[in-house]
Tab-separated table of C-alpha atoms and ligand atoms in Angstrom:
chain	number	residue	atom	x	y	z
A	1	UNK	CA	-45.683	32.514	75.955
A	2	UNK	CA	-46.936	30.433	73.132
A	3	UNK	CA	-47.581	32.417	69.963
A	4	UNK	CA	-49.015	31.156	66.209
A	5	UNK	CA	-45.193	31.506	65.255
A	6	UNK	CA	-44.217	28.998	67.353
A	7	UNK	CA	-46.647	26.566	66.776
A	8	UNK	CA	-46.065	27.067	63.125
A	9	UNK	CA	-42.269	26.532	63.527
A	10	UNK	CA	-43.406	23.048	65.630
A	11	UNK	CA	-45.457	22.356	62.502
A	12	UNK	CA	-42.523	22.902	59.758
A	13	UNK	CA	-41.222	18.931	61.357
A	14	UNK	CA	-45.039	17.303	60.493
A	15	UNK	CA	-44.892	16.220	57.053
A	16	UNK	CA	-47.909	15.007	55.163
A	17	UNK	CA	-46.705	11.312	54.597
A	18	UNK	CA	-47.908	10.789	51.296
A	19	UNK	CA	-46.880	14.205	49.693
A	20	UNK	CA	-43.503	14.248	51.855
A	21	UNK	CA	-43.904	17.651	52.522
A	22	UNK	CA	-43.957	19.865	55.763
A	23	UNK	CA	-47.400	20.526	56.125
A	24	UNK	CA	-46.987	24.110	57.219
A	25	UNK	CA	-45.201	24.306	53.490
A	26	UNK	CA	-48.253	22.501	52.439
A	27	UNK	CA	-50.553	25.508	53.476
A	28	UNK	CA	-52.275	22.899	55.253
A	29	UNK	CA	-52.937	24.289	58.804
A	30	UNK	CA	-55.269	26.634	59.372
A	31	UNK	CA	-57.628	28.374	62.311
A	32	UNK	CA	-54.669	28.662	64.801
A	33	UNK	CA	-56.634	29.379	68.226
A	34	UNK	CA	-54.386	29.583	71.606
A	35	UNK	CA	-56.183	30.094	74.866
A	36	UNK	CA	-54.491	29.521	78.609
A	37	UNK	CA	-52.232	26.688	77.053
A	38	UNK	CA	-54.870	25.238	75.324
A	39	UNK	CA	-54.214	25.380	71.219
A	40	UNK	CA	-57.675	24.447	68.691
A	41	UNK	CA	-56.246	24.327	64.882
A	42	UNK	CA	-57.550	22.564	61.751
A	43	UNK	CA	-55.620	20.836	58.911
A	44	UNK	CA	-56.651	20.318	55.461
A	45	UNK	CA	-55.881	17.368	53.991
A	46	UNK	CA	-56.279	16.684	50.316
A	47	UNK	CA	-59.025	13.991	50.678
A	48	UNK	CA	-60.782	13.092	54.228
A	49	UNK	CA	-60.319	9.464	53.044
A	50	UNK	CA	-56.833	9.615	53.581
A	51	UNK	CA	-56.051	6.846	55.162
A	52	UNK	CA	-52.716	8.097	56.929
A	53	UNK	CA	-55.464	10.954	58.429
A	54	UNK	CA	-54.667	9.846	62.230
A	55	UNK	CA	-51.324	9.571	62.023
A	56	UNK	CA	-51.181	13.233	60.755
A	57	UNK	CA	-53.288	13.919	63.932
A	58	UNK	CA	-50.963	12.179	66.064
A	59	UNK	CA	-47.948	14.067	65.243
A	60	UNK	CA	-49.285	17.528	64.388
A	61	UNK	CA	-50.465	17.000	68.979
A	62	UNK	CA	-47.301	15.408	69.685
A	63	UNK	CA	-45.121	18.576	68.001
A	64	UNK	CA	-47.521	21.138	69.714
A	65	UNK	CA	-47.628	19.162	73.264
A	66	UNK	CA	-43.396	19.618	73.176
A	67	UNK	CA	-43.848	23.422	73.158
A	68	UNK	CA	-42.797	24.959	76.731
A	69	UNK	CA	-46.451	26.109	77.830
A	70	UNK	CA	-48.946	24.196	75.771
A	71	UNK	CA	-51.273	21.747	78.312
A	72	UNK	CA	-53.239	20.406	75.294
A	73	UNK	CA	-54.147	20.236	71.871
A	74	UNK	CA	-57.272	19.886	69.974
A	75	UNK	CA	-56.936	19.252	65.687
A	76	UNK	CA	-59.715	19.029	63.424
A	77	UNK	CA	-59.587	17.619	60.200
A	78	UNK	CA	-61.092	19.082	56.651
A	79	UNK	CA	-60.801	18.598	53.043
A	80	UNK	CA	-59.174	21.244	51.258
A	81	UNK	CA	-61.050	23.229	48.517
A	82	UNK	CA	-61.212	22.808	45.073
A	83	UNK	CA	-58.834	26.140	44.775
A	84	UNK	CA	-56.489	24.929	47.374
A	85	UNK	CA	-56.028	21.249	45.588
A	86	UNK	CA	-55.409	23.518	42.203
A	87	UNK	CA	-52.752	25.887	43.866
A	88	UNK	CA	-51.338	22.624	44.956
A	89	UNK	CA	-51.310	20.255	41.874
A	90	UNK	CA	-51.744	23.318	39.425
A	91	UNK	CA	-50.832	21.423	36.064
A	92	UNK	CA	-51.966	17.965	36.842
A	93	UNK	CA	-52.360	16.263	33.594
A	94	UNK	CA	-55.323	13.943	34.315
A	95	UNK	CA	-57.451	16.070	36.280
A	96	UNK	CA	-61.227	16.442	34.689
A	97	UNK	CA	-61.937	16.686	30.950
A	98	UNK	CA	-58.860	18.879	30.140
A	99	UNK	CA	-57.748	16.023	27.694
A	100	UNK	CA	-60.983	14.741	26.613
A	101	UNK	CA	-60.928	15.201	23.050
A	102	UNK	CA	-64.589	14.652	21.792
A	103	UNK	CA	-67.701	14.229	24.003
A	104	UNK	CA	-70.823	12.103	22.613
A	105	UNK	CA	-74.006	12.692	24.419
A	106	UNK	CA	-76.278	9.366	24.049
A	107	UNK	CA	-80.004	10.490	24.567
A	108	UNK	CA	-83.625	9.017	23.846
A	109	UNK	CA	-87.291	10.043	23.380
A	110	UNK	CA	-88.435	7.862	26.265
A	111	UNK	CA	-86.968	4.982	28.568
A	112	UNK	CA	-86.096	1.369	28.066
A	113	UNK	CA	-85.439	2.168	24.217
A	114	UNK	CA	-81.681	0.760	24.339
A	115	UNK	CA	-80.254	4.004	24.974
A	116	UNK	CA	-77.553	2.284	27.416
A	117	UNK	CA	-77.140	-1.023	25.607
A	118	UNK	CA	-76.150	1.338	22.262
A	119	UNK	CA	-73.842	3.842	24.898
A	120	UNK	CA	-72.154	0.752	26.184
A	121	UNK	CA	-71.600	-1.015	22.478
A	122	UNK	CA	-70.791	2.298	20.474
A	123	UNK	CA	-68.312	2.916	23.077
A	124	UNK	CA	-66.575	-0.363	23.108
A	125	UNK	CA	-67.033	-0.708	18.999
A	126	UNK	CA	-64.814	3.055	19.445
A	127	UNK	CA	-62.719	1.345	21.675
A	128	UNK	CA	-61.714	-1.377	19.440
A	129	UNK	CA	-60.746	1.198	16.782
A	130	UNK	CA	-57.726	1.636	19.020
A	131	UNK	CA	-59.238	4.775	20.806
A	132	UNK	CA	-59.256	5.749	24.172
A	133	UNK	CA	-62.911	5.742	25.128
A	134	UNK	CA	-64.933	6.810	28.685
A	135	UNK	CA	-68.327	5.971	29.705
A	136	UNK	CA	-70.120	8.454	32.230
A	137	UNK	CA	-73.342	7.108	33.123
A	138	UNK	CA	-75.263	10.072	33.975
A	139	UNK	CA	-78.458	8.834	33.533
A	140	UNK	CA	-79.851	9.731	37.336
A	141	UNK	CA	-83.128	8.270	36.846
A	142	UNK	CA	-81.837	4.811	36.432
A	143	UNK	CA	-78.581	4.569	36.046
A	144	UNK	CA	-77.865	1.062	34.846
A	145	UNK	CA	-73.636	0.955	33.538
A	146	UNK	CA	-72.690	-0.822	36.745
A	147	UNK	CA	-75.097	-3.670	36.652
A	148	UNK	CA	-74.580	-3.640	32.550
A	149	UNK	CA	-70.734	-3.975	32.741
A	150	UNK	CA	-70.780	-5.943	35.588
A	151	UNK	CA	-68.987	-3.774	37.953
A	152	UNK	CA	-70.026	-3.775	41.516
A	153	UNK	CA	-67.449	-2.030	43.238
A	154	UNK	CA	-66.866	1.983	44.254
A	155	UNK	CA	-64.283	4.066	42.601
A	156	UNK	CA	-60.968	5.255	45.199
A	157	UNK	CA	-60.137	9.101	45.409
A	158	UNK	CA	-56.967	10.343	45.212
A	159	UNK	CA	-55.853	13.952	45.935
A	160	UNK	CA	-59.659	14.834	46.078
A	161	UNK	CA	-60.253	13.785	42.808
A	162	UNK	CA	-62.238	10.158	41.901
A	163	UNK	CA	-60.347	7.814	39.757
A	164	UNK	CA	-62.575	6.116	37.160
A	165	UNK	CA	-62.799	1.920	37.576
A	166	UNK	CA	-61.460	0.554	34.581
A	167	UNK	CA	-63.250	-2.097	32.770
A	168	UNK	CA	-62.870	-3.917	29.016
A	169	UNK	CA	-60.304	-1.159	28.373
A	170	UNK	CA	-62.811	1.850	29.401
A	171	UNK	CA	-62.885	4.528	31.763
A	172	UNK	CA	-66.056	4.182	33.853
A	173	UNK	CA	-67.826	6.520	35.882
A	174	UNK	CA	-71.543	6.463	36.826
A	175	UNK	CA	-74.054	8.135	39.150
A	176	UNK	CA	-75.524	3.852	40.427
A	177	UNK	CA	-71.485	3.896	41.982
A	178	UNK	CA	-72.747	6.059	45.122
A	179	UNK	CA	-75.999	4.804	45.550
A	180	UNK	CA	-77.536	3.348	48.297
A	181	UNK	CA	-79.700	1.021	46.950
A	182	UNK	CA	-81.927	1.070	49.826
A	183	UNK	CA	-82.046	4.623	50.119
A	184	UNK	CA	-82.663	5.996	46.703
A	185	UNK	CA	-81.615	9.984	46.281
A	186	UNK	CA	-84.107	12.053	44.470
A	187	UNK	CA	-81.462	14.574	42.437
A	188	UNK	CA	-83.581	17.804	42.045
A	189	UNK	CA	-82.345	20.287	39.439
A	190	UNK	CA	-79.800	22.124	40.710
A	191	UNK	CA	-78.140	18.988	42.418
A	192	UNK	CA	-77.798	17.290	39.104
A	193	UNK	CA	-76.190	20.233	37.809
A	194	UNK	CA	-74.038	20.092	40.416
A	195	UNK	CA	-73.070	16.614	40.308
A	196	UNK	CA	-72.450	16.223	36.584
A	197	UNK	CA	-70.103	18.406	37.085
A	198	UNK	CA	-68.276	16.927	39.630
A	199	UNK	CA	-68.743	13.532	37.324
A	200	UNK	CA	-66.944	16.007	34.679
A	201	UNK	CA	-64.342	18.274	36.708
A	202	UNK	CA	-63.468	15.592	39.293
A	203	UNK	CA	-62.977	12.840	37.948
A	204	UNK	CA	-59.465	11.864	36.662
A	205	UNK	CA	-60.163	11.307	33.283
A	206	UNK	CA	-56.733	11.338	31.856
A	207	UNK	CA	-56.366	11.516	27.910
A	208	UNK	CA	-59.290	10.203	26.230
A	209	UNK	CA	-60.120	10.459	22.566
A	210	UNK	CA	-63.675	10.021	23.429
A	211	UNK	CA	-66.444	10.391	26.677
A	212	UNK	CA	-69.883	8.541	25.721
A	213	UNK	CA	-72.263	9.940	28.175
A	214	UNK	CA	-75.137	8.335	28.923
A	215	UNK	CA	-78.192	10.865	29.535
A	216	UNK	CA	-80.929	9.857	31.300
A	217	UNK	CA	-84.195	9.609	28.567
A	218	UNK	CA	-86.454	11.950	27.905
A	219	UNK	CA	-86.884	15.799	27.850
A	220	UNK	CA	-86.912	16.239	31.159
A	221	UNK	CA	-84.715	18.856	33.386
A	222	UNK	CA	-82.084	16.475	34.467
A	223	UNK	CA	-81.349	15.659	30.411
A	224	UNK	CA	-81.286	19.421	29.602
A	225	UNK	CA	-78.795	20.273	32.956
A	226	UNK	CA	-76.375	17.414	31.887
A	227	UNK	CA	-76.870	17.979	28.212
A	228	UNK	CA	-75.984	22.012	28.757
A	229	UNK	CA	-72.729	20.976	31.536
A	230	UNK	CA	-71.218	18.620	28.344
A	231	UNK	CA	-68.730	21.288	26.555
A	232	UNK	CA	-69.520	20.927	22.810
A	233	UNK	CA	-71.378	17.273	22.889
A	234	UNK	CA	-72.131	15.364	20.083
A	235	UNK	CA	-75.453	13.910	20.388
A	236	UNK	CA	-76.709	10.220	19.264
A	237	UNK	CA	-80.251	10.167	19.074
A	238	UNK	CA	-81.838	6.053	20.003
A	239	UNK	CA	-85.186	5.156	19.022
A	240	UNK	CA	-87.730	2.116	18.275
A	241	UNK	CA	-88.926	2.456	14.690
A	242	UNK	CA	-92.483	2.888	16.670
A	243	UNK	CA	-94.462	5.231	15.900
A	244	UNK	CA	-95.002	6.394	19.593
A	245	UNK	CA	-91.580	5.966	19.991
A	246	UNK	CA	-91.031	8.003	17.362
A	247	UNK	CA	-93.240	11.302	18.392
A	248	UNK	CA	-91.253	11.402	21.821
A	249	UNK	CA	-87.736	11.512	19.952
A	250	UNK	CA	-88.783	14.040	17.641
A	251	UNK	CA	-89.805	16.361	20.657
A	252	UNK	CA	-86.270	15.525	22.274
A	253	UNK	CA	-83.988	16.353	18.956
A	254	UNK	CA	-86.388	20.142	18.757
A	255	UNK	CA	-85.471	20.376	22.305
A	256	UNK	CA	-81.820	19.555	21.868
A	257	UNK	CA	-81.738	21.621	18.497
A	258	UNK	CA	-83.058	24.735	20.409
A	259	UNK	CA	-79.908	23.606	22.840
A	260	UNK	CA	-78.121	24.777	20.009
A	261	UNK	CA	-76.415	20.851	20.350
A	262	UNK	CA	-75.019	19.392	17.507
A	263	UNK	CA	-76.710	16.137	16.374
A	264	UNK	CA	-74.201	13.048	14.851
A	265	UNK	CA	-77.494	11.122	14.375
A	266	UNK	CA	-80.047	8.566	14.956
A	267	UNK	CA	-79.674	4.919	15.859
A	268	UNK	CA	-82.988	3.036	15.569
A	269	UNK	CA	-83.158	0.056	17.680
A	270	UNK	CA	-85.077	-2.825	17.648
A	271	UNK	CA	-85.076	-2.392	14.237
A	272	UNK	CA	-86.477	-6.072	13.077
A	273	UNK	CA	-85.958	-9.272	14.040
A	274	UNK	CA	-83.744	-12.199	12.107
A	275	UNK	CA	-84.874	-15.312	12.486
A	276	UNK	CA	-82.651	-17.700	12.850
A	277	UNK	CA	-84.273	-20.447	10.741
A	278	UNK	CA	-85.155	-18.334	7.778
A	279	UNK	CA	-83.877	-14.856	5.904
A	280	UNK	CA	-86.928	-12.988	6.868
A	281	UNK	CA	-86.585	-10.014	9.031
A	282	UNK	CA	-89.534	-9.698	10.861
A	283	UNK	CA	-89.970	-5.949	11.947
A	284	UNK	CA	-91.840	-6.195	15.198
A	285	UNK	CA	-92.095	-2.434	16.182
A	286	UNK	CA	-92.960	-1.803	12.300
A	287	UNK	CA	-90.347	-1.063	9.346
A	288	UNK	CA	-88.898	1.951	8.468
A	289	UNK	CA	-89.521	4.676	11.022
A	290	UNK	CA	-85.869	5.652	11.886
A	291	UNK	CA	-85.282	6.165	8.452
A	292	UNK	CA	-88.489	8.965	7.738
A	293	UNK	CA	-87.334	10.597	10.987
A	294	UNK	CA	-83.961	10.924	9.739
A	295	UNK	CA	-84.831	11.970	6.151
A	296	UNK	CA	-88.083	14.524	8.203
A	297	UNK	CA	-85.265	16.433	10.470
A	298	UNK	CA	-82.235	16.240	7.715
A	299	UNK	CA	-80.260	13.926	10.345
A	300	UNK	CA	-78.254	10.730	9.587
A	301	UNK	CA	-79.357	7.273	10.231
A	302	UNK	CA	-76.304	5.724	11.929
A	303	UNK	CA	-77.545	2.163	12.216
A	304	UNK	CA	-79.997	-0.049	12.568
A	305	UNK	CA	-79.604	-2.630	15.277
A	306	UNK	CA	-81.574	-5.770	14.880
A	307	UNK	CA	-83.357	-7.465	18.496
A	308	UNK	CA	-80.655	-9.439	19.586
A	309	UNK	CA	-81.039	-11.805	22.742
A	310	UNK	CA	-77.086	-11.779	22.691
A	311	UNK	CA	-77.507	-7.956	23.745
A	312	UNK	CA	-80.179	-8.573	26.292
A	313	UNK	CA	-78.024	-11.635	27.616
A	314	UNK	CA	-74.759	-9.827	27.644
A	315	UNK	CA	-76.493	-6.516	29.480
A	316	UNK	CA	-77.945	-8.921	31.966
A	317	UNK	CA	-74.597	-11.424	32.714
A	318	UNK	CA	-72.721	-7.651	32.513
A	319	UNK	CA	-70.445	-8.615	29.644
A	320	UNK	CA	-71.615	-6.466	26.523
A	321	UNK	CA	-72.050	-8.134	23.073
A	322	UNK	CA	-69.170	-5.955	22.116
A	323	UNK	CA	-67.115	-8.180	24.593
A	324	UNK	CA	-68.326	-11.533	23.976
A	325	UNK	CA	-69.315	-11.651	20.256
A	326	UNK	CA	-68.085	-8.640	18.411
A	327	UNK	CA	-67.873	-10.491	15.221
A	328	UNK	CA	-72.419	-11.316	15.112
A	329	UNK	CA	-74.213	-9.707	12.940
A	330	UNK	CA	-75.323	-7.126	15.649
A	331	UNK	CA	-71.293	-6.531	16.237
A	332	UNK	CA	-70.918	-5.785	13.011
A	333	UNK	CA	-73.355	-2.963	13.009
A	334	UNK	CA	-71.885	-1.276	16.311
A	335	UNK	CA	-68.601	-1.439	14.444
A	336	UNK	CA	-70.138	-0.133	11.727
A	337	UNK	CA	-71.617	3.343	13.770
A	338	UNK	CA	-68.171	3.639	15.417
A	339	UNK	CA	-67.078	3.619	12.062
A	340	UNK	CA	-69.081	6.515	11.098
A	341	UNK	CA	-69.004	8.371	14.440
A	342	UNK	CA	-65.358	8.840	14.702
A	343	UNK	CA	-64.836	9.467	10.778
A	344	UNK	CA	-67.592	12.787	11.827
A	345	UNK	CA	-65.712	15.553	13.294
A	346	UNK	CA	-69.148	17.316	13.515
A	347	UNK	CA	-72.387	17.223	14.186
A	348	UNK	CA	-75.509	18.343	11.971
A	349	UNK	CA	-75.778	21.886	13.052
A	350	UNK	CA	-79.203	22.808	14.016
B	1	LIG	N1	-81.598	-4.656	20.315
B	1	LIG	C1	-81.896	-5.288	21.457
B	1	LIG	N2	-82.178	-6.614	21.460
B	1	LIG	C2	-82.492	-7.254	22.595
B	1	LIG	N3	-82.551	-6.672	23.800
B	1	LIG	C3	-82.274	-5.359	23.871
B	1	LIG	C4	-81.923	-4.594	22.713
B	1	LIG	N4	-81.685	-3.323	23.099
B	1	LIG	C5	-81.884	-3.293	24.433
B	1	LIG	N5	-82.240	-4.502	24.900
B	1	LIG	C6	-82.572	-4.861	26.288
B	1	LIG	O1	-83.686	-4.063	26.652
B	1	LIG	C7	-83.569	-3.599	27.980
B	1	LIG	C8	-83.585	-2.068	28.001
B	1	LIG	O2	-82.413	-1.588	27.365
B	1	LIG	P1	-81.568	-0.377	27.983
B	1	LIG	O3	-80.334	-0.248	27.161
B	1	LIG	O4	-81.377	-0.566	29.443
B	1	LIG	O5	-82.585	0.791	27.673
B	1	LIG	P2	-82.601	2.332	28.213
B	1	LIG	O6	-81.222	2.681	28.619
B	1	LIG	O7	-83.087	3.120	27.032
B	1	LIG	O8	-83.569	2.350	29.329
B	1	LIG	C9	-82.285	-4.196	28.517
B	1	LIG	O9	-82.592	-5.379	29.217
B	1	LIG	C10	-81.479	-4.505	27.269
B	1	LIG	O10	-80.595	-5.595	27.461
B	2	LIG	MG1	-80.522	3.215	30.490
């Protein structure tokens, strides 16, 4: 008669090719059903992308089909769980943000502010310190890191976890990586909580020194959810010294404040502009207003970063200033709020 034992003694000779492992060691087989001859089972495997998947399907029938009595076999495939990945790569050293040392939340008032041109600079300015440095573009609303780094392909899994692309020396991950562009996904609340923290706990992150996250603007649910998954972020606060600019990022530091998240400070961009045939820094969204806020809520001023068409140009072309002309003007003062960010070990507490 054909019994579960025997099948599983069959299985002990399948190995999963990659992990060169009997699969029945492997905990991988599952849902044993036997009826008239007929066998149903289902094997896990660590990530459905495997590419080796129909091989593994091709022996685990072949080793049934050789037991006296079996006349067929039927094997489903599924991923295995989070838990079973753990039990079987308990310590690995990359997985999530176990060795992500310091985590700075980038966040703005409203949109189109420069929140992702300063995430993108201030991380590569960090990197150039000699620090490792990931970007995780969670901005879900419009997440623009791919098209600003000038990445256009998908990250690869690998034992169920996503390996970040690797680009000017950072770890990248964003939400625009598994879009369709022609079918846009509307992330509702508890779907963005549930992918940042995939972006977070599944992602092989390795050792990092620091993960700039890019929020998406505003005060909005999908800022607070991603704000409140971040363990212990360090916010940077971007605004236009404009004065309607200005009311909108003072609502979103009360609501991050309340958050009970720490605040490194303000970078006001768009500050003025310099004129390239004279001294005279003309302040075209007015003069000033980053520094009141900052003195008005008891928060550093980071920087000021002048209107550059060398940022523009670089975020458009997808190589940052930070890449092509570190050594302008406007490079200077992303070095100089790296500077300041990583000699901070804390935030303002509210
Ligand atoms: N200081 C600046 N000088 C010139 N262009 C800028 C500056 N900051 C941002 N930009 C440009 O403005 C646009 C919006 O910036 P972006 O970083 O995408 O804003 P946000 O992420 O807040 O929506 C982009 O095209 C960017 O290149
Ligand atoms: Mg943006």
């Amino acid at each position: 008669m054909v019994t579960k034992q025997k099948i599983k003694e069959a299985l002990k000779r399948v190995k999963d090719p990659e992990l060169n492992k009997s699969i029945i060691d492997l905990q991988m087989v599952k849902d044993i059903h036997i009826a008239d001859g007929q066998v149903r089972l289902t094997v896990a495997l660590t990530t459905l992308r495997c590419p080796m998947k129909q091989k593994i399907v091709a022996d685990v029938k072949q080793a049934i089909e050789e037991i006296p009595g079996v006349s067929g076999a039927e094997v489903e495939l599924t991923a295995m769980s989070r838990e079973e990945l753990n039990r079987l790569f308990p310590k690995h050293p990359l997985m999530g943000i176990k060795k992500v040392k310091r985590f700075i939340a980038v966040a703005s008032g409203k949109g189109g502010v420069g929140k992702t041109t300063v995430a993108i600079n201030v991380a590569l300015a960090l990197s150039r310190e000699g620090l490792k440095v990931g970007l995780l573009d969670a901005d879900v609303y419009g997440p623009s890191i791919p098209v600003m780094m000038g990445i256009s392909q998908r990250p690869e899994s690998e034992h169920g976890m996503v390996v970040p692309l690797e680009k000017f020396d950072l770890k990248i991950m964003s939400f625009g990586f598994f879009l369709d562009e022609n079918n846009p996904l509307i992330w509702r609340g508890h779907l963005v909580g549930r992918a940042i923290k995939q972006f977070l706990d599944d992602v092989m992150w390795g050792d990092l020194d620091y993960l700039v996250v890019d929020l998406p603007p505003g005060t909005g649910d999908p800022s607070i959810t991603i704000a409140q998954c971040i363990p212990s972020a360090l916010l940077i606060v971007v605004t236009t010294p404009q004065e309607v600019a200005l009311a909108d990022v003072k609502k979103a530091i009360n609501m991050f404040k309340n958050m009970k998240i720490a605040i490194l400070g303000i970078v006001e961009n768009m500050s003025y502009f310099q004129c390239a045939h004279s001294e005279e820094k003309i302040a075209i969204f007015g003069q000033g207003g980053g520094e009141k806020l900052a003195r008005q809520m008891d928060i550093p001023l980071l920087g000021a970063i002048p209107i550059d068409m060398e940022l523009r140009r670089g975020g458009d072309k997808g190589k940052p200033l930070m890449i092509d002309v570190p050594d302008s003007e406007t490079g200077k003062v992303f070095k100089e709020i790296a500077r300041r960010v990583s000699s901070m070990k804390h935030g303002v507490h509210p």
